[in-house]
Amino acid sequence: MTTDTLKSNTGASGASAVVRRILLDNGALSALVVLVVAMSLLSGDFLTTQNLLNVGVQAAVTAILAFGVTFVIVSAGIDLSVGSVAALSATVLAWTATSEGIPVWITIILAVATGIACGLVNGVLISYGKLPPFIATLAMLSIGRGLSLVISQGSPIAFPGSVSSLGDTLGGWLPVPVIVMIAMGLITALILARTYIGRSMYAIGGNEEAARLSGLRVKRQKLAIYALSGLFAAAAGIVLASRLSSAQPQAADGYELDAIAAVVIGGASLAGGVGKASGTLIGALILAVLRNGLNLLSVSAFWQQVVIGVVIALAVLLDTLRRRAGSGAGAGAGQAGAGAGAGGSGGKGRQAAQAGIAVVCVAAVIGAVTYFNSGSSSGGRTKVGLSLSTMNNPFFVQMKAGAQQEAKAENVDLTVTDAQNDASQQANQIENFTSAGVKAMIINPVDSDAAAPSVRAADKAGIPVVAADRGVNKADTATLVASDNIAGGKLAAKTLAAKLGGKGRIVVLQGTAGTSASRERGQGFEEGMKAYPGIKIVARQPADFDRTKGLDVMTNLLQANHGLTGVFAENDEMGLGAIKALGSKAGTSIPVVSFDGTPDGLKAVKAGTLYATVAQQPAELGKLAVQNAVRASHGKKVSSMVKVPVKVVTEKNAADFS
């Protein structure tokens, strides 16, 4: 009987140990499983084949970047440059293939070589220049982004069709980015587990000085480690550009943080010596599942950042506590007799700490999505998705308000997402809308070319797409609801020329490269200025529709161009930055004319610092976009173009606008 009881206890203990290992030693996997279950229960659209493939595609670029970063973090380093290196590599490929006419297979080699070269520069600066990895890779972040802008002149470059197939599917259903992600993951696992350099990474990360004293050539190994990170960044850049059918000079901005987060969430230690490919993949999938699920649950884009930030913070906290508990247990294990008991107690304490934090993580995420999902049921209403390029701009905030007001009036279930000026993130949002089964979509493109592949996929799924404010190139949309930007640009030219008396030297602050709004406003202004040969445009510089960039760019232009008499800014935000740079000259010796008619812009016009603004009606634009989306979803005919009138607002008639 005693023997039977012992066997039974042993069996129970063994089963318990297996469960503990799954839940504690593979905490990231457990968290992923819980997230998938939670999202499946909260959204009926989550656990579908199409949506799960979407999650895989959306995780691919981050995962590939993160695999490269895993090498660096395991060796106790950091690489902040991978996002910029990805953009630079893709830009090099697109530029050499289109502008220089080099065969595609050679351009791919050049792109990969670009990534490796950037990694080698990082390695040289760190190993031989003795720069901290943070500083060296931060410098490369700026250099890589700057070179991609120089090569592309700030504009997206069309990707070769033969390479763009990397963003397509095999057999009409299996996404190629997922295949590439899995392949790169297997290569990462092989390097870490089965190669000399992989073992060197763990040795350097565990104790660099000990590794050096044992005969390991640490400097050379670091060169190889950062070169590998650059190679993986180049691969990620090519996959990303293939998805968007264009190389974006601003692509992958901020992706280095997602890559680092994925590695840490996957169980790697920022102190080095710990990490594996499978954990990194799970970390990337957790981030993708969170973003995808929160999109499907119609959680505010702002709150999504909060939830993801909490998950990352808790993951790092878990890593810290795990290392502390582990060191405590190790110290106890070295003692005899009672020390063994202390070690067991320490192990239990460590497991309890891990379990407690895991529960907090899961409770926080499930509680957040449950709270935000309350009341989000459509109740039979028409579901419409709206993807805005950014909500960090008063114009688009007003557009959102107008759309929401109209959606409420028409009993429409409107889900609004914020692409944060990231074309890849917007592509993910459009794919998520498709998975969620919306009846219609409204898209305000970050980039008119990059939006095309995801819009074509929505067309293929039979979902009508309405473009708002900016058009979508090379894709069919039900209609374009926009202000007449070309006519507005001509009005701006006429207004500024009249103020200057037909003579002067002016500068133009351009919007985000690649957007139809920037192109059309600039085109209209240039055409309008042809009637005034006495006015010379001495400089054109992009400030990305941003007030802070408008301030910085205008300050620089004032230093380089003396005798300026006027400024045209392609939106109010840049115009407001320009008048800040001009100081007392604004509204007196140097008039500024801008575009949009936002509340802040109208206040500046009334105050006399902004000479004029070409007023749009963003709230009306949002309202009309929803109206046309609803009509299209019901199969009704809509006009291919809906123009929202524009009007010049000066101090004389500013009181008529609000």
Coordinates of N, CA and C in Angstrom, one line a residue, residues 144-355:
G144 N 20.7 55.8 -41.4 CA 19.9 54.9 -42.3 C 18.7 55.6 -42.8
R145 N 18.0 56.3 -41.9 CA 16.8 57.0 -42.3 C 17.1 58.2 -43.2
G146 N 18.2 58.9 -42.9 CA 18.6 60.0 -43.7 C 19.0 59.6 -45.1
L147 N 19.7 58.5 -45.2 CA 20.1 58.0 -46.6 C 18.9 57.5 -47.4
S148 N 18.0 56.9 -46.7 CA 16.8 56.4 -47.5 C 16.0 57.6 -48.0
L149 N 16.0 58.7 -47.2 CA 15.3 59.9 -47.7 C 16.1 60.6 -48.8
V150 N 17.4 60.6 -48.7 CA 18.2 61.2 -49.8 C 18.1 60.4 -51.1
I151 N 18.1 59.1 -51.0 CA 18.1 58.3 -52.2 C 16.7 58.4 -52.9
S152 N 15.6 58.4 -52.1 CA 14.3 58.5 -52.6 C 13.7 59.9 -52.8
Q153 N 14.5 60.9 -52.4 CA 14.1 62.3 -52.4 C 12.8 62.5 -51.7
G154 N 12.6 61.7 -50.6 CA 11.4 61.8 -49.8 C 10.1 61.2 -50.3
S155 N 10.2 60.6 -51.5 CA 9.0 60.0 -52.1 C 9.1 58.5 -52.2
P156 N 7.9 57.8 -52.1 CA 7.9 56.3 -52.2 C 8.4 55.9 -53.6
I157 N 9.0 54.8 -53.7 CA 9.5 54.3 -55.0 C 8.8 53.0 -55.3
A158 N 8.2 52.8 -56.5 CA 7.5 51.6 -56.8 C 8.4 50.4 -56.7
F159 N 7.9 49.3 -56.2 CA 8.7 48.1 -56.0 C 8.6 47.2 -57.2
P160 N 9.7 46.6 -57.6 CA 9.7 45.7 -58.8 C 8.6 44.6 -58.6
G161 N 7.8 44.3 -59.7 CA 6.7 43.4 -59.6 C 7.2 42.0 -59.2
S162 N 8.4 41.6 -59.7 CA 8.9 40.2 -59.4 C 9.2 40.1 -57.9
V163 N 9.6 41.2 -57.2 CA 9.8 41.1 -55.8 C 8.6 41.3 -55.0
S164 N 7.6 42.1 -55.5 CA 6.4 42.4 -54.8 C 5.6 41.1 -54.6
S165 N 5.9 40.0 -55.3 CA 5.2 38.7 -55.1 C 5.5 38.2 -53.7
L166 N 6.5 38.7 -53.0 CA 6.8 38.3 -51.6 C 5.7 38.7 -50.7
G167 N 4.9 39.7 -51.1 CA 3.8 40.2 -50.3 C 2.5 39.5 -50.7
D168 N 2.5 38.6 -51.6 CA 1.3 37.9 -52.1 C 1.1 36.6 -51.3
T169 N 0.3 35.7 -52.0 CA 0.0 34.4 -51.3 C 0.3 33.3 -52.3
L170 N 0.5 32.1 -51.7 CA 0.7 30.9 -52.5 C -0.6 30.1 -52.6
G171 N -1.0 29.8 -53.7 CA -2.3 29.0 -53.8 C -3.5 29.8 -53.5
G172 N -3.3 31.2 -53.5 CA -4.5 32.0 -53.2 C -4.9 32.1 -51.7
W173 N -4.1 31.5 -50.8 CA -4.5 31.5 -49.4 C -3.3 31.6 -48.4
L174 N -2.1 31.0 -48.8 CA -1.0 31.0 -47.8 C -0.1 32.2 -48.1
P175 N 0.0 33.1 -47.1 CA 0.8 34.4 -47.3 C 2.3 34.1 -47.4
V176 N 2.9 34.6 -48.4 CA 4.4 34.4 -48.5 C 5.1 35.0 -47.3
P177 N 4.7 36.2 -46.8 CA 5.4 36.7 -45.6 C 5.5 35.8 -44.4
V178 N 4.4 35.0 -44.2 CA 4.4 34.0 -43.1 C 5.4 32.9 -43.4
I179 N 5.6 32.5 -44.7 CA 6.6 31.5 -45.0 C 8.0 32.0 -44.7
V180 N 8.2 33.3 -45.2 CA 9.5 33.9 -44.9 C 9.8 34.0 -43.4
M181 N 8.8 34.4 -42.7 CA 9.0 34.5 -41.2 C 9.4 33.2 -40.6
I182 N 8.7 32.1 -41.0 CA 9.0 30.8 -40.4 C 10.4 30.3 -40.8
A183 N 10.8 30.6 -42.1 CA 12.1 30.2 -42.6 C 13.2 31.0 -41.8
M184 N 13.0 32.3 -41.6 CA 14.0 33.1 -40.9 C 14.0 32.6 -39.4
G185 N 12.9 32.2 -38.9 CA 12.9 31.7 -37.5 C 13.7 30.4 -37.4
L186 N 13.5 29.5 -38.3 CA 14.3 28.3 -38.3 C 15.8 28.5 -38.4
I187 N 16.2 29.5 -39.3 CA 17.6 29.8 -39.4 C 18.1 30.4 -38.1
T188 N 17.3 31.2 -37.5 CA 17.7 31.8 -36.2 C 17.9 30.7 -35.1
A189 N 17.0 29.8 -35.1 CA 17.1 28.7 -34.1 C 18.3 27.9 -34.4
L190 N 18.6 27.6 -35.7 CA 19.8 26.8 -36.0 C 21.1 27.5 -35.6
I191 N 21.1 28.8 -35.9 CA 22.4 29.6 -35.6 C 22.6 29.6 -34.1
L192 N 21.5 29.8 -33.3 CA 21.7 29.9 -31.9 C 22.0 28.6 -31.2
A193 N 21.5 27.5 -31.7 CA 21.6 26.2 -31.1 C 22.7 25.3 -31.6
R194 N 23.1 25.5 -32.9 CA 23.9 24.5 -33.6 C 25.2 25.1 -34.1
T195 N 25.5 26.3 -33.9 CA 26.7 26.9 -34.5 C 27.7 27.5 -33.5
Y196 N 28.9 27.7 -33.9 CA 29.9 28.2 -33.0 C 29.6 29.7 -32.7
I197 N 29.1 30.4 -33.6 CA 28.8 31.8 -33.3 C 27.6 31.9 -32.4
G198 N 26.7 31.0 -32.5 CA 25.5 31.0 -31.6 C 25.9 30.8 -30.2
R199 N 26.8 29.8 -30.0 CA 27.3 29.5 -28.6 C 28.1 30.7 -28.1
S200 N 28.8 31.4 -29.0 CA 29.6 32.6 -28.7 C 28.7 33.7 -28.2
M201 N 27.5 33.8 -28.8 CA 26.6 34.9 -28.3 C 26.2 34.7 -26.9
Y202 N 25.9 33.4 -26.5 CA 25.5 33.2 -25.1 C 26.7 33.4 -24.2
A203 N 27.9 33.0 -24.6 CA 29.0 33.2 -23.8 C 29.3 34.7 -23.5
I204 N 29.3 35.5 -24.6 CA 29.5 36.9 -24.5 C 28.4 37.6 -23.6
G205 N 27.2 37.2 -23.8 CA 26.1 37.8 -23.1 C 26.2 37.4 -21.6
G206 N 26.6 36.1 -21.3 CA 26.7 35.7 -19.9 C 27.8 36.4 -19.2
N207 N 29.0 36.5 -19.8 CA 30.1 37.2 -19.2 C 31.1 37.5 -20.2
E208 N 31.2 38.7 -20.7 CA 32.1 39.0 -21.8 C 33.5 38.9 -21.5
E209 N 33.9 39.3 -20.3 CA 35.3 39.2 -19.9 C 35.7 37.7 -19.8
A210 N 34.9 36.9 -19.2 CA 35.2 35.5 -19.1 C 35.3 34.8 -20.5
A211 N 34.4 35.3 -21.4 CA 34.5 34.8 -22.8 C 35.8 35.2 -23.4
R212 N 36.3 36.4 -23.2 CA 37.5 36.8 -23.8 C 38.7 36.1 -23.2
L213 N 38.7 35.9 -21.9 CA 39.8 35.1 -21.2 C 39.8 33.7 -21.6
S214 N 38.7 33.1 -22.0 CA 38.7 31.7 -22.5 C 39.1 31.6 -23.9
G215 N 39.5 32.6 -24.5 CA 40.1 32.5 -25.9 C 39.1 32.9 -27.0
L216 N 37.9 33.4 -26.6 CA 36.9 33.8 -27.7 C 37.3 35.2 -28.2
R217 N 37.3 35.3 -29.5 CA 37.6 36.6 -30.1 C 36.3 37.4 -30.1
V218 N 36.1 38.1 -29.0 CA 34.9 38.8 -28.8 C 34.6 39.9 -29.8
K219 N 35.7 40.7 -30.2 CA 35.5 41.8 -31.2 C 35.0 41.2 -32.5
R220 N 35.6 40.2 -33.0 CA 35.2 39.6 -34.3 C 33.8 39.0 -34.2
Q221 N 33.5 38.4 -33.1 CA 32.2 37.8 -32.9 C 31.1 38.9 -32.9
K222 N 31.4 40.1 -32.3 CA 30.4 41.1 -32.3 C 30.2 41.7 -33.7
L223 N 31.2 41.7 -34.5 CA 31.1 42.2 -35.9 C 30.1 41.2 -36.6
A224 N 30.2 39.9 -36.4 CA 29.3 39.0 -37.1 C 27.9 39.1 -36.5
I225 N 27.8 39.3 -35.2 CA 26.5 39.4 -34.6 C 25.7 40.6 -35.1
Y226 N 26.3 41.8 -35.2 CA 25.6 43.0 -35.7 C 25.4 42.9 -37.2
A227 N 26.3 42.2 -37.9 CA 26.1 42.0 -39.4 C 24.9 41.1 -39.6
L228 N 24.7 40.1 -38.8 CA 23.5 39.2 -38.9 C 22.2 40.1 -38.6
S229 N 22.3 40.9 -37.6 CA 21.1 41.8 -37.3 C 20.8 42.7 -38.5
G230 N 21.8 43.2 -39.2 CA 21.6 44.0 -40.4 C 21.0 43.2 -41.5
L231 N 21.5 41.9 -41.7 CA 21.0 41.1 -42.7 C 19.5 40.8 -42.5
F232 N 19.1 40.5 -41.3 CA 17.7 40.2 -41.0 C 16.8 41.5 -41.2
A233 N 17.4 42.6 -40.8 CA 16.7 43.9 -41.1 C 16.4 44.1 -42.5
A234 N 17.4 43.8 -43.4 CA 17.2 43.9 -44.8 C 16.1 43.0 -45.3
A235 N 16.1 41.8 -44.8 CA 15.0 40.8 -45.2 C 13.7 41.4 -44.8
A236 N 13.6 41.9 -43.6 CA 12.3 42.5 -43.1 C 11.9 43.7 -44.0
G237 N 12.9 44.5 -44.4 CA 12.5 45.7 -45.2 C 12.0 45.2 -46.6
I238 N 12.6 44.2 -47.1 CA 12.1 43.7 -48.4 C 10.7 43.2 -48.3
V239 N 10.4 42.4 -47.3 CA 9.1 41.8 -47.1 C 8.1 43.0 -46.9
L240 N 8.4 44.0 -46.1 CA 7.5 45.1 -45.8 C 7.2 45.8 -47.1
A241 N 8.2 46.2 -47.8 CA 8.0 46.9 -49.1 C 7.2 46.1 -50.1
S242 N 7.4 44.8 -50.1 CA 6.6 43.9 -51.0 C 5.1 44.0 -50.6
R243 N 4.8 44.0 -49.3 CA 3.4 44.1 -48.9 C 2.8 45.4 -49.4
L244 N 3.6 46.5 -49.4 CA 3.1 47.8 -49.8 C 3.3 48.1 -51.2
S245 N 3.9 47.3 -52.0 CA 4.2 47.5 -53.4 C 5.0 48.7 -53.7
S246 N 5.7 49.2 -52.6 CA 6.5 50.4 -52.8 C 7.5 50.5 -51.6
A247 N 8.7 51.1 -51.9 CA 9.6 51.3 -50.8 C 9.4 52.7 -50.2
Q248 N 9.0 52.7 -48.9 CA 8.7 54.0 -48.3 C 9.9 54.4 -47.5
P249 N 10.4 55.7 -47.7 CA 11.6 56.1 -47.0 C 11.3 56.2 -45.5
Q250 N 10.0 56.4 -45.1 CA 9.7 56.5 -43.7 C 9.2 55.1 -43.1
A251 N 9.3 54.1 -43.9 CA 8.8 52.8 -43.5 C 9.5 52.3 -42.2
A252 N 8.8 51.4 -41.5 CA 9.4 50.7 -40.3 C 9.8 51.7 -39.2
D253 N 9.3 52.9 -39.2 CA 9.6 53.9 -38.2 C 9.1 53.4 -36.8
G254 N 10.0 53.3 -35.9 CA 9.6 52.8 -34.6 C 9.5 51.3 -34.4
Y255 N 9.8 50.5 -35.5 CA 9.7 49.1 -35.5 C 10.8 48.5 -34.6
E256 N 11.9 49.2 -34.4 CA 12.9 48.7 -33.6 C 12.5 48.4 -32.1
L257 N 11.5 49.3 -31.7 CA 11.0 49.1 -30.3 C 10.1 47.9 -30.3
D258 N 9.3 47.7 -31.3 CA 8.5 46.5 -31.3 C 9.3 45.2 -31.4
A259 N 10.4 45.3 -32.1 CA 11.3 44.1 -32.2 C 12.0 43.8 -30.9
I260 N 12.4 44.8 -30.2 CA 13.0 44.6 -28.9 C 12.0 44.1 -27.9
A261 N 10.8 44.7 -28.0 CA 9.7 44.2 -27.1 C 9.4 42.8 -27.4
A262 N 9.3 42.3 -28.6 CA 9.0 40.9 -28.9 C 10.1 40.0 -28.4
V263 N 11.3 40.4 -28.4 CA 12.4 39.6 -27.9 C 12.3 39.4 -26.4
V264 N 12.0 40.6 -25.7 CA 11.9 40.5 -24.2 C 10.7 39.8 -23.8
I265 N 9.5 40.0 -24.4 CA 8.3 39.3 -24.1 C 8.5 37.8 -24.3
G266 N 9.3 37.4 -25.3 CA 9.6 36.0 -25.5 C 10.5 35.4 -24.5
G267 N 11.0 36.1 -23.5 CA 11.7 35.5 -22.5 C 13.2 35.8 -22.5
A268 N 13.7 36.6 -23.5 CA 15.1 36.9 -23.5 C 15.4 38.0 -22.4
S269 N 16.6 38.0 -21.9 CA 17.0 38.9 -20.8 C 17.8 40.0 -21.4
L270 N 17.5 41.3 -21.1 CA 18.2 42.4 -21.5 C 19.6 42.4 -21.0
A271 N 19.9 41.6 -19.9 CA 21.2 41.5 -19.4 C 22.1 40.6 -20.2
G272 N 21.5 39.9 -21.2 CA 22.3 39.0 -22.0 C 22.3 37.6 -21.5
G273 N 22.7 36.7 -22.4 CA 22.9 35.3 -22.1 C 21.7 34.4 -22.1
V274 N 20.5 35.0 -22.3 CA 19.3 34.2 -22.4 C 18.4 34.7 -23.6
G275 N 17.8 33.7 -24.2 CA 16.9 34.0 -25.4 C 16.9 32.9 -26.4
K276 N 15.8 32.8 -27.1 CA 15.7 31.7 -28.1 C 14.7 32.2 -29.2
A277 N 14.9 31.6 -30.4 CA 14.1 32.0 -31.5 C 12.6 31.7 -31.3
S278 N 12.2 30.6 -30.7 CA 10.8 30.3 -30.5 C 10.1 31.4 -29.6
G279 N 10.9 31.8 -28.5 CA 10.3 32.8 -27.7 C 10.1 34.1 -28.4
T280 N 11.1 34.5 -29.2 CA 10.9 35.7 -30.0 C 9.7 35.7 -30.9
L281 N 9.5 34.5 -31.6 CA 8.4 34.4 -32.5 C 7.1 34.5 -31.7
I282 N 7.0 33.9 -30.5 CA 5.8 34.0 -29.7 C 5.6 35.5 -29.2
G283 N 6.7 36.2 -28.9 CA 6.6 37.6 -28.5 C 6.0 38.4 -29.6
A284 N 6.5 38.2 -30.9 CA 5.9 39.0 -32.0 C 4.5 38.6 -32.3
L285 N 4.1 37.3 -32.1 CA 2.7 36.9 -32.3 C 1.8 37.6 -31.2
I286 N 2.3 37.7 -30.0 CA 1.5 38.3 -28.9 C 1.2 39.7 -29.3
L287 N 2.2 40.5 -29.8 CA 2.0 41.9 -30.2 C 0.9 41.9 -31.3
A288 N 1.1 41.0 -32.3 CA 0.2 41.0 -33.4 C -1.2 40.6 -33.0
V289 N -1.4 39.6 -32.1 CA -2.7 39.2 -31.6 C -3.4 40.4 -30.9
L290 N -2.6 41.1 -30.0 CA -3.1 42.2 -29.3 C -3.7 43.3 -30.2
R291 N -2.9 43.7 -31.2 CA -3.3 44.7 -32.1 C -4.5 44.3 -33.0
N292 N -4.4 43.0 -33.5 CA -5.5 42.5 -34.3 C -6.8 42.4 -33.5
G293 N -6.7 41.8 -32.3 CA -7.9 41.6 -31.5 C -8.5 42.9 -31.0
L294 N -7.7 43.8 -30.6 CA -8.2 45.1 -30.2 C -8.8 45.9 -31.3
N295 N -8.3 45.7 -32.5 CA -9.0 46.3 -33.7 C -10.4 45.7 -33.9
L296 N -10.4 44.4 -33.8 CA -11.7 43.7 -34.0 C -12.7 44.1 -32.9
L297 N -12.2 44.4 -31.7 CA -13.1 44.8 -30.6 C -13.4 46.3 -30.6
S298 N -13.0 47.0 -31.6 CA -13.2 48.4 -31.8 C -12.7 49.2 -30.6
V299 N -11.6 48.8 -30.0 CA -10.9 49.5 -28.9 C -10.3 50.7 -29.5
S300 N -10.4 51.9 -28.9 CA -9.7 53.1 -29.3 C -8.3 52.9 -29.6
A301 N -7.8 53.5 -30.7 CA -6.4 53.4 -31.1 C -5.5 53.9 -29.9
F302 N -5.9 54.9 -29.2 CA -5.1 55.5 -28.1 C -5.0 54.4 -27.0
W303 N -6.1 53.8 -26.6 CA -6.1 52.8 -25.6 C -5.3 51.5 -26.0
Q304 N -5.3 51.3 -27.3 CA -4.5 50.1 -27.7 C -3.0 50.3 -27.3
Q305 N -2.5 51.5 -27.5 CA -1.1 51.8 -27.1 C -0.9 51.6 -25.6
V306 N -1.9 52.0 -24.8 CA -1.8 51.8 -23.4 C -1.7 50.3 -23.0
V307 N -2.7 49.5 -23.6 CA -2.7 48.1 -23.3 C -1.4 47.4 -23.7
I308 N -0.9 47.7 -24.9 CA 0.4 47.1 -25.4 C 1.5 47.5 -24.5
G309 N 1.5 48.8 -24.1 CA 2.6 49.3 -23.2 C 2.6 48.6 -21.9
V310 N 1.4 48.3 -21.3 CA 1.3 47.6 -20.0 C 1.8 46.2 -20.2
V311 N 1.5 45.5 -21.3 CA 2.0 44.2 -21.5 C 3.5 44.2 -21.6
I312 N 4.1 45.1 -22.3 CA 5.6 45.2 -22.4 C 6.2 45.4 -21.1
A313 N 5.7 46.4 -20.3 CA 6.2 46.7 -19.0 C 6.2 45.5 -18.1
L314 N 5.0 44.8 -18.1 CA 4.9 43.6 -17.2 C 5.9 42.5 -17.6
A315 N 6.1 42.4 -18.9 CA 7.1 41.4 -19.4 C 8.5 41.7 -18.9
V316 N 8.9 42.9 -18.9 CA 10.2 43.3 -18.4 C 10.3 43.1 -16.9
L317 N 9.2 43.4 -16.2 CA 9.2 43.2 -14.8 C 9.3 41.8 -14.4
L318 N 8.6 40.9 -15.2 CA 8.7 39.5 -15.0 C 10.1 39.0 -15.2
D319 N 10.7 39.5 -16.2 CA 12.1 39.1 -16.5 C 13.0 39.5 -15.3
T320 N 12.8 40.7 -14.8 CA 13.6 41.2 -13.7 C 13.4 40.3 -12.4
L321 N 12.2 40.0 -12.1 CA 11.9 39.2 -10.9 C 12.4 37.8 -11.1
R322 N 12.3 37.3 -12.3 CA 12.7 35.9 -12.6 C 14.2 35.8 -12.4
R323 N 15.0 36.8 -12.8 CA 16.4 36.8 -12.6 C 16.8 36.9 -11.2
R324 N 16.1 37.8 -10.5 CA 16.4 37.9 -9.0 C 16.1 36.6 -8.3
A325 N 14.9 36.0 -8.5 CA 14.5 34.8 -7.9 C 15.5 33.7 -8.2
G326 N 15.9 33.6 -9.5 CA 16.8 32.6 -9.9 C 18.2 32.7 -9.2
S327 N 18.7 34.0 -9.0 CA 20.0 34.1 -8.3 C 19.9 33.8 -6.9
G328 N 18.7 34.1 -6.3 CA 18.5 33.7 -4.9 C 18.4 32.2 -4.7
A329 N 17.7 31.5 -5.6 CA 17.7 30.1 -5.5 C 19.0 29.4 -5.7
G330 N 19.8 30.0 -6.6 CA 21.1 29.5 -6.9 C 22.0 29.6 -5.6
A331 N 21.9 30.7 -4.9 CA 22.7 30.9 -3.7 C 22.4 29.9 -2.7
G332 N 21.0 29.6 -2.5 CA 20.6 28.7 -1.5 C 21.0 27.2 -1.9
A333 N 21.1 26.9 -3.1 CA 21.4 25.6 -3.6 C 22.8 25.2 -3.2
G334 N 23.7 26.2 -3.0 CA 25.1 25.9 -2.7 C 25.3 25.5 -1.3
Q335 N 24.3 25.6 -0.4 CA 24.5 25.2 1.0 C 24.0 23.8 1.2
A336 N 24.6 23.1 2.2 CA 24.2 21.7 2.5 C 23.0 21.7 3.5
G337 N 22.3 20.5 3.4 CA 21.3 20.2 4.4 C 20.2 21.2 4.2
A338 N 20.1 22.2 5.2 CA 19.1 23.2 5.2 C 19.1 24.1 4.0
G339 N 20.3 24.2 3.4 CA 20.4 25.0 2.2 C 19.6 24.4 1.1
A340 N 19.5 23.1 1.0 CA 18.7 22.5 0.0 C 17.3 22.8 0.1
G341 N 16.8 22.8 1.4 CA 15.5 23.2 1.7 C 15.2 24.6 1.3
A342 N 16.2 25.5 1.6 CA 16.1 26.9 1.2 C 16.0 27.1 -0.3
G343 N 16.8 26.3 -1.0 CA 16.7 26.3 -2.4 C 15.4 26.0 -2.9
G344 N 14.8 24.9 -2.4 CA 13.4 24.5 -2.8 C 12.4 25.6 -2.5
S345 N 12.6 26.2 -1.3 CA 11.7 27.3 -0.9 C 11.9 28.5 -1.9
G346 N 13.1 28.7 -2.3 CA 13.4 29.8 -3.2 C 12.7 29.5 -4.6
G347 N 12.8 28.2 -5.0 CA 12.2 27.8 -6.3 C 10.7 28.0 -6.2
K348 N 10.1 27.7 -5.1 CA 8.7 27.9 -5.0 C 8.3 29.4 -5.0
G349 N 9.2 30.2 -4.3 CA 8.9 31.6 -4.3 C 9.0 32.2 -5.7
R350 N 10.0 31.7 -6.5 CA 10.2 32.1 -7.8 C 9.0 31.8 -8.7
Q351 N 8.5 30.5 -8.6 CA 7.4 30.1 -9.3 C 6.1 30.9 -8.9
A352 N 6.0 31.2 -7.6 CA 4.8 31.9 -7.2 C 4.9 33.4 -7.7
A353 N 6.1 33.9 -7.8 CA 6.2 35.3 -8.3 C 5.8 35.3 -9.8
Q354 N 6.4 34.3 -10.5 CA 6.1 34.2 -11.9 C 4.6 34.0 -12.2
A355 N 4.0 33.1 -11.4 CA 2.6 32.8 -11.6 C 1.7 34.1 -11.3

